[in-house]
CSV table of C-alpha atoms in Angstrom, one decimal:
chain,number,residue,atom,x,y,z
Q,254,MET,CA,16.8,50.9,-11.1
Q,255,ILE,CA,14.2,49.8,-13.1
Q,256,LEU,CA,11.9,48.6,-11.1
Q,257,LEU,CA,12.2,51.6,-8.3
Q,258,LEU,CA,10.7,53.7,-11.1
Q,259,ALA,CA,8.3,51.3,-12.0
Q,260,GLY,CA,7.0,51.0,-8.7
Q,261,CYS,CA,7.5,54.9,-7.9
Q,262,GLU,CA,5.2,55.3,-11.1
Q,263,ALA,CA,2.7,53.0,-10.1
Q,264,LEU,CA,2.3,54.0,-6.7
Q,265,LEU,CA,1.4,57.7,-8.1
Q,266,ARG,CA,-1.1,56.5,-10.7
Q,267,PHE,CA,-2.6,54.3,-7.4
Q,268,ARG,CA,-2.5,57.2,-5.6
Q,269,LEU,CA,-2.9,60.7,-7.5
Q,270,GLY,CA,-6.7,59.9,-7.9
Q,271,GLY,CA,-7.7,60.4,-4.3
Q,272,LEU,CA,-4.6,63.1,-3.1
Q,273,VAL,CA,-5.9,65.7,-6.2
Q,274,ARG,CA,-9.5,65.1,-4.9
Q,275,ARG,CA,-8.8,65.3,-1.1
Q,276,ILE,CA,-6.8,68.6,-1.7
Q,277,VAL,CA,-9.2,70.3,-3.8
Q,278,ALA,CA,-11.8,69.5,-1.5
Q,279,GLU,CA,-10.3,70.8,1.2
Q,280,ARG,CA,-9.1,74.0,-0.6
Q,281,ALA,CA,-12.5,74.5,-2.7
Q,282,GLY,CA,-14.1,74.0,0.8
Q,283,GLU,CA,-11.7,76.9,2.3
Q,284,LEU,CA,-13.3,79.0,-1.0
Q,285,GLY,CA,-16.9,78.3,-0.1
Q,286,LEU,CA,-16.9,76.3,-3.4
Q,287,LYS,CA,-18.1,73.0,-4.7
Q,288,ALA,CA,-15.3,71.1,-6.4
Q,289,ASP,CA,-14.4,67.8,-7.2
Q,290,VAL,CA,-12.1,65.8,-9.8
Q,291,GLY,CA,-13.2,62.6,-11.1
Q,292,HIS,CA,-10.4,60.6,-12.1
Q,293,ALA,CA,-6.4,61.7,-12.0
Q,294,SER,CA,-3.7,60.2,-13.6
Q,295,ALA,CA,0.0,60.7,-13.9
Q,296,THR,CA,3.3,59.2,-15.6
Q,297,LEU,CA,6.9,60.2,-14.5
Q,298,ALA,CA,7.9,59.4,-18.1
Q,299,GLY,CA,7.5,63.2,-19.4
Q,300,ALA,CA,5.6,64.4,-15.9
Q,301,ARG,CA,2.2,63.8,-18.1
Q,302,ALA,CA,-0.8,64.1,-16.2
Q,303,ARG,CA,-4.2,63.3,-16.8
Q,304,PHE,CA,-7.9,64.9,-15.2
Q,305,ALA,CA,-11.0,63.9,-15.7
Q,306,ASP,CA,-14.5,65.1,-14.6
Q,307,ILE,CA,-13.5,68.4,-13.2
Q,308,SER,CA,-16.2,70.3,-11.9
Q,309,VAL,CA,-18.0,73.8,-9.3
Q,310,GLY,CA,-21.0,73.4,-8.2
Q,311,ASN,CA,-23.2,76.5,-9.1
Q,312,PRO,CA,-24.0,78.4,-6.0
Q,313,PRO,CA,-27.6,78.1,-4.1
Q,314,GLY,CA,-30.4,79.9,-5.4
Q,315,PHE,CA,-29.6,78.6,-9.1
Q,316,THR,CA,-31.0,76.0,-11.2
Q,317,GLY,CA,-28.3,74.7,-12.9
Q,318,THR,CA,-25.8,71.6,-11.3
Q,319,ASN,CA,-22.2,73.0,-12.4
Q,320,CYS,CA,-20.9,76.5,-13.1
Q,321,LEU,CA,-18.0,75.0,-14.6
Q,322,TYR,CA,-16.8,71.4,-15.8
Q,323,ALA,CA,-14.3,70.3,-17.5
Q,324,GLY,CA,-14.7,66.6,-19.3
Q,325,GLU,CA,-10.5,65.7,-19.7
Q,326,VAL,CA,-7.6,68.2,-18.9
Q,327,ARG,CA,-3.9,66.5,-19.8
Q,328,LEU,CA,-0.8,68.4,-19.4
Q,329,ASN,CA,2.9,67.3,-19.7
Q,330,ALA,CA,5.0,69.3,-17.6
Q,331,ASP,CA,9.0,69.9,-17.7
Q,332,LEU,CA,10.8,68.8,-14.7
Q,333,LEU,CA,13.8,71.0,-14.8
Q,334,PRO,CA,12.8,74.2,-15.1
Q,335,LEU,CA,11.0,73.7,-11.2
Q,336,LEU,CA,15.0,74.2,-9.7
Q,337,TRP,CA,14.4,77.6,-10.8
Q,338,GLY,CA,11.2,77.7,-9.2
Q,339,THR,CA,9.3,78.1,-12.6
Q,340,ILE,CA,6.4,76.0,-13.1
Q,341,SER,CA,6.7,75.1,-17.0
Q,342,LEU,CA,4.6,73.1,-19.3
Q,343,SER,CA,5.0,72.1,-22.9
Q,344,SER,CA,1.6,71.8,-23.7
Q,345,LEU,CA,-2.1,72.1,-21.7
Q,346,SER,CA,-5.3,71.0,-23.1
Q,347,ALA,CA,-8.9,70.8,-22.0
Q,348,THR,CA,-11.6,69.3,-23.6
Q,349,ASN,CA,-15.3,69.1,-23.4
Q,350,ALA,CA,-15.2,71.8,-21.1
Q,351,VAL,CA,-18.6,73.8,-20.2
Q,352,VAL,CA,-18.9,77.2,-18.8
Q,353,GLU,CA,-22.6,77.8,-17.2
Q,354,ILE,CA,-23.6,81.4,-16.7
Q,355,GLU,CA,-27.2,81.6,-15.1
Q,356,ARG,CA,-29.1,84.6,-13.9
Q,357,ASN,CA,-32.0,83.7,-12.3
Q,358,GLU,CA,-35.6,84.8,-11.9
Q,359,ARG,CA,-34.3,87.6,-9.3
Q,360,GLY,CA,-31.9,88.8,-11.8
Q,361,GLU,CA,-29.1,87.4,-9.8
Q,362,LEU,CA,-25.9,85.9,-11.9
Q,363,ASN,CA,-24.2,82.6,-10.5
Q,364,MET,CA,-20.3,83.9,-11.1
Q,365,VAL,CA,-20.9,87.1,-8.7
Q,366,ALA,CA,-22.9,85.1,-6.4
Q,367,LEU,CA,-19.7,82.1,-6.6
Q,368,GLN,CA,-16.9,85.1,-6.0
Q,369,ALA,CA,-19.4,86.5,-3.6
Q,370,ALA,CA,-19.6,83.7,-1.4
Q,371,MET,CA,-15.4,83.4,-1.0
Q,372,PRO,CA,-14.0,84.6,1.8
Q,373,THR,CA,-12.4,88.0,1.6
Q,374,GLY,CA,-10.8,88.7,4.7
Q,375,GLN,CA,-7.5,87.1,4.4
Q,376,ALA,CA,-4.6,88.9,4.8
Q,377,PRO,CA,-2.7,90.3,1.3
Q,378,THR,CA,0.6,88.4,0.9
Q,379,THR,CA,3.5,89.7,-0.9
Q,380,ALA,CA,4.7,87.1,-2.2
Q,381,LYS,CA,5.3,86.9,-5.6
Q,382,PRO,CA,2.8,85.0,-8.5
Q,383,PRO,CA,4.6,81.7,-9.3
Q,384,LYS,CA,6.0,81.9,-12.4
Q,385,LEU,CA,4.3,80.5,-15.2
Q,386,ARG,CA,5.2,78.9,-19.2
Q,387,ILE,CA,3.2,77.4,-21.3
Q,388,GLY,CA,4.2,76.3,-24.6
Q,389,ARG,CA,1.1,75.2,-26.4
Q,390,LEU,CA,-2.7,75.7,-24.6
Q,391,ARG,CA,-5.9,74.4,-26.2
Q,392,ALA,CA,-9.3,74.6,-25.0
Q,393,ASP,CA,-12.5,73.3,-26.6
Q,394,ALA,CA,-15.4,74.8,-24.5
Q,395,VAL,CA,-19.2,75.7,-24.7
Q,396,VAL,CA,-20.2,79.2,-22.6
Q,397,ALA,CA,-24.0,78.5,-21.9
Q,398,TYR,CA,-26.0,81.5,-20.7
Q,399,SER,CA,-29.6,81.5,-19.5
Q,400,ASP,CA,-31.7,84.3,-18.1
Q,401,LEU,CA,-34.6,83.1,-16.0
Q,402,SER,CA,-35.1,86.5,-15.5
Q,403,LEU,CA,-36.8,87.3,-18.9
Q,404,PRO,CA,-40.4,87.2,-19.4
Q,405,PRO,CA,-42.0,83.8,-20.7
Q,406,GLY,CA,-41.9,83.9,-24.6
Q,407,GLU,CA,-38.6,86.1,-24.8
Q,408,PRO,CA,-35.4,83.7,-25.8
Q,409,ASN,CA,-33.7,83.1,-23.0
Q,410,ALA,CA,-30.7,80.9,-23.3
Q,411,VAL,CA,-28.0,80.5,-26.3
Q,412,SER,CA,-24.7,78.3,-26.5
Q,413,TYR,CA,-21.6,79.2,-28.1
Q,414,ALA,CA,-19.0,76.8,-28.7
Q,415,PHE,CA,-15.3,77.9,-29.4
Q,416,CYS,CA,-11.6,76.9,-29.7
Q,417,LEU,CA,-8.8,78.9,-28.3
Q,418,THR,CA,-5.4,78.3,-29.0
Q,419,ALA,CA,-2.5,79.8,-28.1
Q,420,THR,CA,1.6,79.5,-27.7
Q,421,ASN,CA,4.5,81.2,-25.4
Q,422,ILE,CA,2.2,82.1,-22.8
Q,423,ARG,CA,3.9,83.1,-19.3
Q,424,THR,CA,3.3,85.3,-16.3
Q,425,THR,CA,6.7,86.5,-16.2
Q,426,ALA,CA,7.5,90.1,-18.0
Q,427,ASP,CA,11.4,89.7,-18.9
Q,428,ASN,CA,11.4,90.7,-22.1
Q,429,ARG,CA,9.7,87.6,-23.8
Q,430,PRO,CA,7.6,87.9,-26.6
Q,431,TRP,CA,4.7,88.1,-26.5
Q,432,ALA,CA,2.3,85.0,-26.6
Q,433,ALA,CA,0.0,84.4,-30.2
Q,434,PHE,CA,-3.5,83.5,-29.5
Q,435,GLN,CA,-6.5,82.6,-31.8
Q,436,ILE,CA,-10.5,82.3,-30.9
Q,437,ASN,CA,-13.2,80.2,-33.7
Q,438,GLY,CA,-16.3,79.4,-32.7
Q,439,HIS,CA,-19.9,80.0,-33.3
Q,440,ILE,CA,-23.4,79.1,-31.8
Q,441,LYS,CA,-23.3,75.9,-30.7
Q,442,ASP,CA,-25.1,73.5,-33.4
Q,443,ARG,CA,-24.7,75.9,-35.8
Q,444,PRO,CA,-21.5,76.6,-37.5
Q,445,GLY,CA,-22.6,79.7,-39.8
Q,446,ALA,CA,-24.7,81.7,-36.6
Q,447,ALA,CA,-21.9,84.4,-35.2
Q,448,ALA,CA,-19.0,82.8,-36.9
Q,449,ALA,CA,-16.0,84.1,-35.2
Q,450,ASP,CA,-12.4,84.5,-36.2
Q,451,LEU,CA,-10.5,86.2,-34.1
Q,452,ARG,CA,-6.8,86.6,-33.5
Q,453,GLY,CA,-3.9,88.2,-31.5
Q,454,SER,CA,-1.0,88.4,-29.0
Q,455,LEU,CA,-1.1,88.9,-25.4
Q,456,ALA,CA,1.8,90.2,-23.4
Q,457,PRO,CA,3.3,87.9,-20.6
Q,458,LEU,CA,0.5,88.5,-17.6
Q,459,SER,CA,2.6,89.4,-15.0
Q,460,ASP,CA,-0.1,91.1,-13.3
Q,461,PRO,CA,-3.8,89.5,-14.7
Q,462,ALA,CA,-5.7,92.8,-13.6
Q,463,LYS,CA,-3.7,94.8,-15.8
Q,464,PRO,CA,-3.7,93.0,-19.2
Q,465,SER,CA,-2.3,94.3,-22.3
Q,466,PHE,CA,-3.1,92.8,-25.7
Q,467,ASP,CA,-4.3,93.0,-29.1
Q,468,ILE,CA,-7.2,91.4,-31.2
Q,469,GLU,CA,-8.3,91.8,-34.4
Q,470,GLY,CA,-10.7,89.4,-36.6
Q,471,THR,CA,-14.5,89.2,-37.3
Q,472,ILE,CA,-17.4,87.5,-36.0
Q,473,GLU,CA,-20.2,87.1,-38.8
Q,474,SER,CA,-23.7,86.6,-38.9
Q,475,ILE,CA,-24.7,87.5,-35.4
Q,476,PRO,CA,-28.7,86.7,-35.2
Q,477,LEU,CA,-30.1,89.4,-33.2
Q,478,SER,CA,-33.3,88.1,-32.7
Q,479,GLU,CA,-31.9,85.1,-30.7
Q,480,MET,CA,-30.0,87.3,-28.3
Q,481,PRO,CA,-31.2,87.0,-24.7
Q,482,GLY,CA,-32.2,90.1,-23.1
Q,483,LEU,CA,-31.1,92.5,-25.8
Q,484,PRO,CA,-32.5,95.3,-24.6
Q,485,ALA,CA,-33.6,96.5,-28.7
Q,486,ARG,CA,-33.9,92.8,-29.8
Q,487,ARG,CA,-37.7,94.0,-31.1
Q,488,LYS,CA,-36.3,97.5,-33.3
Q,489,LEU,CA,-32.7,95.2,-34.5
Q,490,GLY,CA,-34.1,91.6,-34.9
Q,491,HIS,CA,-35.1,91.7,-38.5
Q,492,TYR,CA,-31.2,92.3,-38.7
Q,493,ILE,CA,-28.1,89.9,-38.8
Q,494,VAL,CA,-25.0,91.5,-38.0
Q,495,ASP,CA,-21.4,90.9,-39.6
Q,496,ALA,CA,-18.7,92.5,-36.6
Q,497,ARG,CA,-15.0,93.8,-37.6
Q,498,VAL,CA,-13.2,93.9,-34.0
Q,499,ARG,CA,-9.8,96.2,-33.8
Q,500,VAL,CA,-9.2,96.6,-30.3
Q,501,SER,CA,-5.6,97.3,-28.4
Q,502,CYS,CA,-5.2,97.4,-24.7
Q,503,ARG,CA,-1.9,98.7,-22.3
Q,504,ASP,CA,-2.1,97.9,-18.8
Q,505,GLY,CA,-5.9,97.3,-18.4
Q,506,ALA,CA,-6.6,100.5,-20.4
Q,507,PHE,CA,-8.1,100.2,-24.0
Q,508,CYS,CA,-6.1,102.4,-26.3
Q,509,ALA,CA,-7.3,105.1,-28.9
Q,510,GLY,CA,-8.5,103.5,-32.0
Q,511,SER,CA,-10.1,100.8,-30.6
Q,512,ARG,CA,-13.5,100.3,-31.6
Q,513,VAL,CA,-16.1,97.3,-33.6
Q,514,SER,CA,-17.3,98.3,-36.8
Q,515,LEU,CA,-20.8,96.6,-37.2
Q,516,CYS,CA,-22.5,96.1,-40.4
Q,517,LEU,CA,-26.0,95.3,-40.1
Q,518,ASN,CA,-27.6,93.8,-43.3
Q,519,ARG,CA,-31.5,93.2,-43.2
Q,520,LYS,CA,-32.9,89.7,-43.5
Q,521,ALA,CA,-34.4,89.1,-46.9
Q,522,ASP,CA,-37.6,87.6,-45.2
Q,523,GLY,CA,-37.9,91.1,-43.2
Q,524,GLY,CA,-37.7,88.7,-39.8
Q,525,GLU,CA,-39.1,88.9,-36.7
Q,526,GLY,CA,-40.3,92.7,-36.6
Q,527,GLY,CA,-40.4,93.4,-40.2
Q,528,THR,CA,-43.4,95.5,-40.3
Q,529,LYS,CA,-43.7,98.4,-42.4
Q,530,ALA,CA,-42.3,101.0,-40.7
Q,531,SER,CA,-39.4,98.9,-40.9
Q,532,SER,CA,-39.0,99.4,-45.0
Q,533,LEU,CA,-38.1,102.7,-44.4
Q,534,ILE,CA,-35.0,101.8,-42.8
Q,535,PRO,CA,-32.3,101.1,-44.8
Q,536,SER,CA,-31.2,97.6,-45.9
Q,537,SER,CA,-27.4,97.6,-44.8
Q,538,VAL,CA,-25.9,100.2,-41.9
Q,539,THR,CA,-22.8,100.6,-40.8
Q,540,VAL,CA,-21.9,101.7,-37.2
Q,541,ASP,CA,-18.4,101.9,-35.6
Q,542,VAL,CA,-18.2,101.9,-32.0
Q,543,PRO,CA,-15.4,103.1,-30.0
Q,544,VAL,CA,-14.4,101.3,-26.9
Q,545,ARG,CA,-13.0,103.5,-24.1
Q,546,GLY,CA,-12.3,102.6,-20.4
Q,547,THR,CA,-10.5,100.0,-19.0
Q,548,VAL,CA,-10.5,96.0,-18.8
Q,549,LYS,CA,-12.8,96.5,-15.7
Q,550,SER,CA,-15.0,99.2,-16.7
Q,551,PRO,CA,-15.4,98.9,-20.2
Q,552,GLU,CA,-16.9,101.8,-21.9
Q,553,PHE,CA,-18.9,101.1,-25.1
Q,554,ARG,CA,-22.9,101.2,-26.0
Q,555,ILE,CA,-23.3,98.9,-28.9
Q,556,VAL,CA,-26.9,98.6,-28.8
Q,557,ASP,CA,-27.7,102.0,-28.0
Q,558,MET,CA,-26.1,103.6,-31.2
Q,559,LEU,CA,-27.2,100.8,-33.2
Q,560,SER,CA,-31.0,102.0,-32.3
Q,561,GLY,CA,-29.8,105.8,-32.6
Q,562,THR,CA,-28.6,104.8,-36.2
Q,563,LEU,CA,-31.5,103.1,-37.2
Q,564,LEU,CA,-33.9,105.4,-35.7
Q,565,ASN,CA,-32.1,108.1,-37.2
Q,566,ASN,CA,-32.3,106.8,-40.4
Q,567,ALA,CA,-35.8,106.0,-40.2
Q,568,ALA,CA,-36.8,109.2,-39.3
Q,569,ARG,CA,-34.5,110.6,-42.3
Q,570,GLY,CA,-36.5,108.5,-44.4
Q,571,ILE,CA,-39.7,109.9,-43.2
Q,572,ASP,CA,-39.1,113.6,-43.3
Q,573,SER,CA,-38.1,113.1,-47.1
Q,574,ILE,CA,-40.8,111.2,-48.1
Q,575,ALA,CA,-43.1,113.8,-45.6
Q,576,ARG,CA,-41.2,116.7,-47.7
Q,577,GLY,CA,-42.0,114.8,-50.9
Q,578,ILE,CA,-45.6,115.1,-50.3
Q,579,GLY,CA,-45.5,118.4,-49.3
Q,580,ASN,CA,-43.8,119.8,-52.3
Q,581,ILE,CA,-46.2,117.9,-54.5
Q,582,LEU,CA,-49.2,119.1,-52.4
Q,583,GLY,CA,-47.9,122.4,-52.4
Q,584,GLY,CA,-47.2,122.2,-56.2
Q,585,GLY,CA,-50.7,121.5,-57.0
Q,586,ASN,CA,-52.3,124.2,-55.1
Q,587,ARG,CA,-50.6,126.8,-56.8
Q,588,ARG,CA,-51.1,125.2,-60.4
Q,589,GLU,CA,-54.8,125.7,-59.1
Q,590,GLN,CA,-54.2,128.8,-58.4
Q,591,ARG,CA,-52.4,130.3,-61.4
Q,592,ASP,CA,-55.2,128.7,-63.2
Q,593,SER,CA,-57.9,130.3,-61.4
Q,594,ASN,CA,-55.7,133.4,-62.2
Q,595,VAL,CA,-56.2,133.0,-65.6
Q,596,GLU,CA,-59.5,132.1,-65.9
Q,597,THR,CA,-61.0,135.5,-63.4
Q,598,GLY,CA,-58.1,137.8,-64.4
Q,599,PRO,CA,-59.1,140.9,-66.6
Q,600,ARG,CA,-59.7,140.4,-70.0
Q,601,PRO,CA,-57.8,142.5,-72.2
């Protein structure tokens, strides 16, 4: 029996790589994608599997090779729940993952083009989504964004490294407890820039299109001057932003009270855009931005509110200075008039 199990495990290890690559290639072809798995291995003991060099290619018209890549994915599965139709993973981890979001010179996004390339005429299915349970999830990834449609000389790329950890993720809404998750991140190779510390909870994803979640935390020292494509970058580029996030969502709709509070602090050296006019703007400004709408169509205008707040403060500063100058000049004219009246008035 031991030899039989050892033989089955050896066969599984030997055949799994080719089998997984073939299945992935066939399924990707059906969806109009280019995908590959460089290596796959598994063991019957504890139902462990490892996949390496997983990639999804960019659609035509974009410069990057891949839009998705994972250096390694490991999972530990529980076999017994399969008897009841539940996919149960005690742990799932992904390392060295990269998501490349690219806007080409025509202004097209690769992720949108990727979705548009998939077939859309398939008949809808009435089958329920598979029951999935993940005890522990960890993902270390980098999201790289580039915008080739921006004028030369403008910042057109930024990469953000983050770590996502979560426990108790489920797809069945059978009164199970919510999942707990945490996100920590920063601009790649710069631990202090846009440093995120976010925590939250997530309801069972019985309908991924209508999630329910709570998230709260901070993102500190966001350098607006380095954000590609920011419409008001030249107006706001001399500010560093600290953000406090407090957002709740139920069935895909944001709840009342959801907001992002932003504190703008002007750079000590003035930074880009630090002109004489900017000295009229306060060195620190706080703005509350409500988050409304739905996950599919969120409604928040962070940049517009920031620009409006700063310009209003500048306008008030200019108006105060103008009134002060007017009062000084006006007071001087009145004093001159009084002096003139004293000198030329009727003598007793």
